[in-house]
Short mmCIF file of C-alpha atoms in Angstrom, two decimals:
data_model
loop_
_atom_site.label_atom_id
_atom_site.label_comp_id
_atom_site.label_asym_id
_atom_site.label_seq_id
_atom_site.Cartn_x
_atom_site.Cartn_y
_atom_site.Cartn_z
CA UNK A 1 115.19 106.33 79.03
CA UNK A 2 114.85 104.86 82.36
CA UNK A 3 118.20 103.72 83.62
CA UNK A 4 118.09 100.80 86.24
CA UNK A 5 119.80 102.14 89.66
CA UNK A 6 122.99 100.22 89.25
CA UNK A 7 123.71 101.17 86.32
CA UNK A 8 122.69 104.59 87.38
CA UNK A 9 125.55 104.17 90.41
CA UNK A 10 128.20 103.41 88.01
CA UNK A 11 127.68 106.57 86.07
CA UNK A 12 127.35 108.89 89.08
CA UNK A 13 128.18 106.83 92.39
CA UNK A 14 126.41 109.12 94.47
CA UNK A 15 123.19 107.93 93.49
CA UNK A 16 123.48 104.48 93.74
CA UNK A 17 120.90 103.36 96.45
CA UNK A 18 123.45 102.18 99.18
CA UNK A 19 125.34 105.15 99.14
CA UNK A 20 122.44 107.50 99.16
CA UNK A 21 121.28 105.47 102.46
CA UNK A 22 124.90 105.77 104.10
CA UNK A 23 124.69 109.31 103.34
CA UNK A 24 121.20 109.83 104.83
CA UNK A 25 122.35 107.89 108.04
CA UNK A 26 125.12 110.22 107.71
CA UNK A 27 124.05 114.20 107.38
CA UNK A 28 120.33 113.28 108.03
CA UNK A 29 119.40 114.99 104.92
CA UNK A 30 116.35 114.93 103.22
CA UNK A 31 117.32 115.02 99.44
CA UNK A 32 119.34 111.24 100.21
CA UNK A 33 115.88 110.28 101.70
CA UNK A 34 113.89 111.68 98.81
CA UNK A 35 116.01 109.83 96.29
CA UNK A 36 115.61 106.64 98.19
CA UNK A 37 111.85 106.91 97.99
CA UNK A 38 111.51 107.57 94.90
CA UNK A 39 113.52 104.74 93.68
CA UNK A 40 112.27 102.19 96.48
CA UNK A 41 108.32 103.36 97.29
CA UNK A 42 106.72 101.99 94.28
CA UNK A 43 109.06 98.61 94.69
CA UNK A 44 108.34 98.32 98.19
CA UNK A 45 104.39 98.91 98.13
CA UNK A 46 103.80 96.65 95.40
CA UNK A 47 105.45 93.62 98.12
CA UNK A 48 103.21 95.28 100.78
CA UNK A 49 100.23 94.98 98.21
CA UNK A 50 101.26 91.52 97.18
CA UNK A 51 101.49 89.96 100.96
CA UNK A 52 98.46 92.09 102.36
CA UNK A 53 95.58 94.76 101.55
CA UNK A 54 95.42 98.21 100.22
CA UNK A 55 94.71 99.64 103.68
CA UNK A 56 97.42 97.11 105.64
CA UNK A 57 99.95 98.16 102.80
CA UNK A 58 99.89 101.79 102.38
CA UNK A 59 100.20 102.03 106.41
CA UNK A 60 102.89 99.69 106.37
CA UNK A 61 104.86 101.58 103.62
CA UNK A 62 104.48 105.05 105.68
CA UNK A 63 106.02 102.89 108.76
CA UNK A 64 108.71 101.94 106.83
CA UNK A 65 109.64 105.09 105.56
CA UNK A 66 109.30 106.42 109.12
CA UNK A 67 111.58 103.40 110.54
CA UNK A 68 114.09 104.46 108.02
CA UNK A 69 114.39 108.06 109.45
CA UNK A 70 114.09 106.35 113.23
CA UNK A 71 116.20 103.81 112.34
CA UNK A 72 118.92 105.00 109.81
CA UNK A 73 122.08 105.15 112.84
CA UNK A 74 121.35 100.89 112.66
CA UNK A 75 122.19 100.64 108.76
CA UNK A 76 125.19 98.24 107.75
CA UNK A 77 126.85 98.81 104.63
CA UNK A 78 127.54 94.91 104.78
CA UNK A 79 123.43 94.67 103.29
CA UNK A 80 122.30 96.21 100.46
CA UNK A 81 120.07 99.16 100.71
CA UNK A 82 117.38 97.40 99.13
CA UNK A 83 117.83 94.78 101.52
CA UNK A 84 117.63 96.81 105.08
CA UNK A 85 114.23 98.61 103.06
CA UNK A 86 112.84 95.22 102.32
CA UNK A 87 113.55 93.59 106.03
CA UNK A 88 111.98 96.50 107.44
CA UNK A 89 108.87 96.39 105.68
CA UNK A 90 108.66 93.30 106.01
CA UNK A 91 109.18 93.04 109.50
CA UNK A 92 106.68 95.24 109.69
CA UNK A 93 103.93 93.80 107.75
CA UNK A 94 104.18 90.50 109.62
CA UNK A 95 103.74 92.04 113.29
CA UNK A 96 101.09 93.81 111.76
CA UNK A 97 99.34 90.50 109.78
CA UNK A 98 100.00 88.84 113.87
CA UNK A 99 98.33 91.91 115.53
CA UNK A 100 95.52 91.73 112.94
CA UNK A 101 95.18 88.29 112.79
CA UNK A 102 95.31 88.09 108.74
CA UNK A 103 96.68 85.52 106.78
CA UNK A 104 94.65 85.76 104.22
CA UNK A 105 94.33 88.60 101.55
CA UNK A 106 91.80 89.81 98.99
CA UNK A 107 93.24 90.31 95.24
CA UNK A 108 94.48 93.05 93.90
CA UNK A 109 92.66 96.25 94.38
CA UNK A 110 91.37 98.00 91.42
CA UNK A 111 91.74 101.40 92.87
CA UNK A 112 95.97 101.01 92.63
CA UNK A 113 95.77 99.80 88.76
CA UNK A 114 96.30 102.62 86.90
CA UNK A 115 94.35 103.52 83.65
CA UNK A 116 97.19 102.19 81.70
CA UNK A 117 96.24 101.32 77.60
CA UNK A 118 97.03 97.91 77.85
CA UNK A 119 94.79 96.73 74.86
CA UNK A 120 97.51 98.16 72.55
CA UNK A 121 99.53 94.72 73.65
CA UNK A 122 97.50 92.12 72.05
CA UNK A 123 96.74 89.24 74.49
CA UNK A 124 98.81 90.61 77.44
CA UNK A 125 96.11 92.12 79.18
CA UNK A 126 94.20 89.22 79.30
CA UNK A 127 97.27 87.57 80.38
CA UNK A 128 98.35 89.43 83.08
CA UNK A 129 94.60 89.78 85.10
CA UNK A 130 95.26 85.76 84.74
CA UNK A 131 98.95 86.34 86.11
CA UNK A 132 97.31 88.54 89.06
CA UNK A 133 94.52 86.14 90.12
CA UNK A 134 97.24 83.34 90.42
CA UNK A 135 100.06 85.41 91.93
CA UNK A 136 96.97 86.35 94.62
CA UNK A 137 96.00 82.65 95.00
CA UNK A 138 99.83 81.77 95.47
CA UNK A 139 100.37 81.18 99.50
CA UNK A 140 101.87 83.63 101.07
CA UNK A 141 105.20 82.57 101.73
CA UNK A 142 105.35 81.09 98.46
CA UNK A 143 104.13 84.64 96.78
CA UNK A 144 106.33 86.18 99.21
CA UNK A 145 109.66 84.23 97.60
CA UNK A 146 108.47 84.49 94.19
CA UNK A 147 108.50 88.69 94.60
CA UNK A 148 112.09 88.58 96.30
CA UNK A 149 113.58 86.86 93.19
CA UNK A 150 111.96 88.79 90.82
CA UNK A 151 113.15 92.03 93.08
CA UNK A 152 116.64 90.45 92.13
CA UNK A 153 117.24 89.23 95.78
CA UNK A 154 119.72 85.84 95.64
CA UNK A 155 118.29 82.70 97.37
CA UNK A 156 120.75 83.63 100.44
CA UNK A 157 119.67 86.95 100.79
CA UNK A 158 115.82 85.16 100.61
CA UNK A 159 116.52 82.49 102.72
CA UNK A 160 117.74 85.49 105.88
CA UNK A 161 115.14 88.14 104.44
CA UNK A 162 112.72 85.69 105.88
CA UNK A 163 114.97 83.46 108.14
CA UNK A 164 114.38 80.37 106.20
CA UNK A 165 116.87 78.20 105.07
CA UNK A 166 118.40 77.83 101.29
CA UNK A 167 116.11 74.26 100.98
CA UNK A 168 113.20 75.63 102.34
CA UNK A 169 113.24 78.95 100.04
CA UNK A 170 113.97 76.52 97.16
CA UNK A 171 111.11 74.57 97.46
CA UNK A 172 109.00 77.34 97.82
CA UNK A 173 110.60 78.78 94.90
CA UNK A 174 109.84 75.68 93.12
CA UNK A 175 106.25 75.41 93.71
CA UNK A 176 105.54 78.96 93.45
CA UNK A 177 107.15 78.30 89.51
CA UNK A 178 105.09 75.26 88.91
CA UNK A 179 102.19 77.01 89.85
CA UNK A 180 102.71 79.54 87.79
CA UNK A 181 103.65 77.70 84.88
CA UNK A 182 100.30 75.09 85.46
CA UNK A 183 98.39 78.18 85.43
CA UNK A 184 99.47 80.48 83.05
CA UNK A 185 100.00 79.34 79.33
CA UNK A 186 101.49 80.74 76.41
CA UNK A 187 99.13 81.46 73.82
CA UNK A 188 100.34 80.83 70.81
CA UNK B 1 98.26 75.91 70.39
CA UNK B 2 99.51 76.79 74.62
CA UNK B 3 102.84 76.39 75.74
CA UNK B 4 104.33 76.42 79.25
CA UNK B 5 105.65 80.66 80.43
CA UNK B 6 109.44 80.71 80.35
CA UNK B 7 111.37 82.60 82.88
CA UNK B 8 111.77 85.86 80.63
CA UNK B 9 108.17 86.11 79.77
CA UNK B 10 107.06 85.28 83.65
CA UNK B 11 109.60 88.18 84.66
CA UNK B 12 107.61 90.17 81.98
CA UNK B 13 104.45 89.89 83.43
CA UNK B 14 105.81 90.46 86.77
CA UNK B 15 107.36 93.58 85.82
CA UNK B 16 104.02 94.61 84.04
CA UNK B 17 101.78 93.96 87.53
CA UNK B 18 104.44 95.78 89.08
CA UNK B 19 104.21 98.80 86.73
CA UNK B 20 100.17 98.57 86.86
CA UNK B 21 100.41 99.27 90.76
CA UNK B 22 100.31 103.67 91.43
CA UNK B 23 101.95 103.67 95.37
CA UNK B 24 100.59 106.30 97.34
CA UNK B 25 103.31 108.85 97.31
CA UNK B 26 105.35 109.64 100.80
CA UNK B 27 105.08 113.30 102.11
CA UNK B 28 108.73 113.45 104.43
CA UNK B 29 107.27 116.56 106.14
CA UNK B 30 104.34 114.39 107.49
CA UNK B 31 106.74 111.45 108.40
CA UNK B 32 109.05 113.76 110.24
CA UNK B 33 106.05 115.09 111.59
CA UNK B 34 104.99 111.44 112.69
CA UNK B 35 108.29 110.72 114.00
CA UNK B 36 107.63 113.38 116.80
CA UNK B 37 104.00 112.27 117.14
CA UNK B 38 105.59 108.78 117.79
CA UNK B 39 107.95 109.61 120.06
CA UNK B 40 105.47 112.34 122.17
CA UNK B 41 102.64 109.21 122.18
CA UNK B 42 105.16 106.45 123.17
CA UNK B 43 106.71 109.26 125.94
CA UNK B 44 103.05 109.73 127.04
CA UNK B 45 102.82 106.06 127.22
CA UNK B 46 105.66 105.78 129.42
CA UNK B 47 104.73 108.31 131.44
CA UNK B 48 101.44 106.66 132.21
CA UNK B 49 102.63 103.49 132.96
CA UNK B 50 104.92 104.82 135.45
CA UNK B 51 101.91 106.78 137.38
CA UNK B 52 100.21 103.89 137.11
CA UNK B 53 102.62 101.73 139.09
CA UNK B 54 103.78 104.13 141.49
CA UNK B 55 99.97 104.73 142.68
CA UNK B 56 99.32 100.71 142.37
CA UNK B 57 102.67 100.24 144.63
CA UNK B 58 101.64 103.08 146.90
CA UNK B 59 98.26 101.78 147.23
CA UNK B 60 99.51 97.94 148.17
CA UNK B 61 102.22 99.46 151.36
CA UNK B 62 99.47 101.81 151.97
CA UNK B 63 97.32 98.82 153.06
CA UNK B 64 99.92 97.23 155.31
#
C-alpha cells in the first residue's frame, strides 16, 4: 500500500519531503535527492505537461531538478518542500513559454499515457479523455490554479506560487470549477 | 439521467489523469553532469564577453 508522504513523515520523519530537502541542502547527498525525485518527478511533470508540451515539459523538469542541486544553499524551511519544487518549475516554465513565445498548448500527448486497463472501470475512461480535453481547453492560469489545489496547495500558498492575490486566485478557482462542472456530467 | 461532478469525484479524475501521465525518469549522474556543463558554458560565456569588450574598448582609444 502506497502511503501518502505525510503520513509517511510521521512514521519515519526522515523521509518526510522537507526534511529530506534540508538534508540534501545540508550533506549534498544524493540518496536525499533521489528520494525527493521520486516522490516529486511524476507530480511535478504532470504541471509541466498540463501548462505546456511534451518537449517544453520534460526539459523543464530536468532544469528543475538541476536548479535544485544549483540552488539547494537558497532553500527556507519557512516553505514547504513541495512548494520551493513547484516555484522553481514554474518559474521556469514561464521564462521558457516568454522565450518561446507560447501561450498556447496542444492536448495531452498520447505518448505519456500509459497502457493502463482502464475499460475494467465502466464509464471512467470515457470520462476522463472528456476530463482531459476540458482540463486542456481550461486557460492557462485558470488550469494552472485548478492543478495547485488539487496538488493540496492552500489559496495563500496559490495566490504567492503565482504572485496573484487571494481574489484573483479565487475567481480563477471559481471559473476553472464551473467549467468543469458545465462540461463534465455525471452519468448516472 | 446527468448530474453536475462533485468535488470528490472531480479530485478522482484528477488523480486518475495524473496517474495516466509516465514522467520521463531523472538520471542525477547526467544532471550533475549538466551542472558542470552549465557552469563551463556560462564561464565560456563570460569569458567571451569580456574579450569582446576589451578588444571593442581597445579598438575605440585606438582610434583617438
Amino acid at each position: 500500500m502506497k502511503l501518502p508522504s505525510t503520513i509517511k513523515g510521521w512514521f519515519n520523519p526522515k523521509s518526510h519531503p522537507d526534511k529530506l530537502l534540508h538534508q540534501f541542502a545540508a550533506t549534498n547527498e544524493r540518496k536525499y535527492l533521489s528520494a525527493l525525485v521520486e516522490e516529486y518527478n511524476q507530480t511535478l511533470f504532470h504541471y509541466l505537461l498540463s501548462q505546456s508540451d511534451k518537449t517544453i515539459a520534460e526539459d523543464i523538469l530536468q532544469i528543475t531538478w538541476l536548479k535544485v542541486i544549483n540552488k539547494k544553499h537558497l532553500y527556507k524551511t519557512n516553505y514547504s518542500a513541495k512548494y520551493w519544487l513547484f516555484a522553481i518549475a514554474r518559474n521556469t516554465l514561464i521564462d521558457e513559454l516568454r522565450k518561446q513565445h507560447k501561450w498556447c498548448f496542444q492536448e495531452l500527448d498520447e505518448s505519456h499515457v500509459k497502457s493502463l486497463d482502464l475499460t475494467s472501470q465502466l464509464g471512467t475512461e470515457q470520462q476522463l479523455d472528456q476530463f482531459n480535453i476540458i482540463i486542456n481547453n481550461l486557460p492557462f492560469y485558470q488550469r494552472e490554479v485548478f492543478v495547485f489545489q488539487q496538488e493540496g496547495f492552500s489559496l495563500k500558498e496559490i495566490a504567492t506560487l503565482t504572485d496573484e492575490n487571494q481574489e484573483t486566485v479565487k475567481s480563477r478557482l471559481r471559473y476553472a470549477r464551473q467549467y468543469l462542472r458545465t462540461h463534465l456530467e455525471n452519468k448516472k | 439521467m446527468s448530474s453536475p461532478l462533485t468535488d470528490k469525484e472531480i479530485s478522482e479524475l484528477y488523480q486518475q489523469r495524473k496517474g495516466q501521465i509516465e514522467a520521463p525518469s531523472i538520471n542525477i549522474d547526467a544532471l550533475e553532469t549538466a551542472k558542470g556543463e552549465v557552469k563551463t558554458k556560462a564561464k565560456s560565456f563570460s569569458q567571451k564577453f569580456f574579450i569582446i569588450l576589451g578588444i571593442s574598448s581597445f579598438a575605440s582609444f585606438s582610434s583617438f
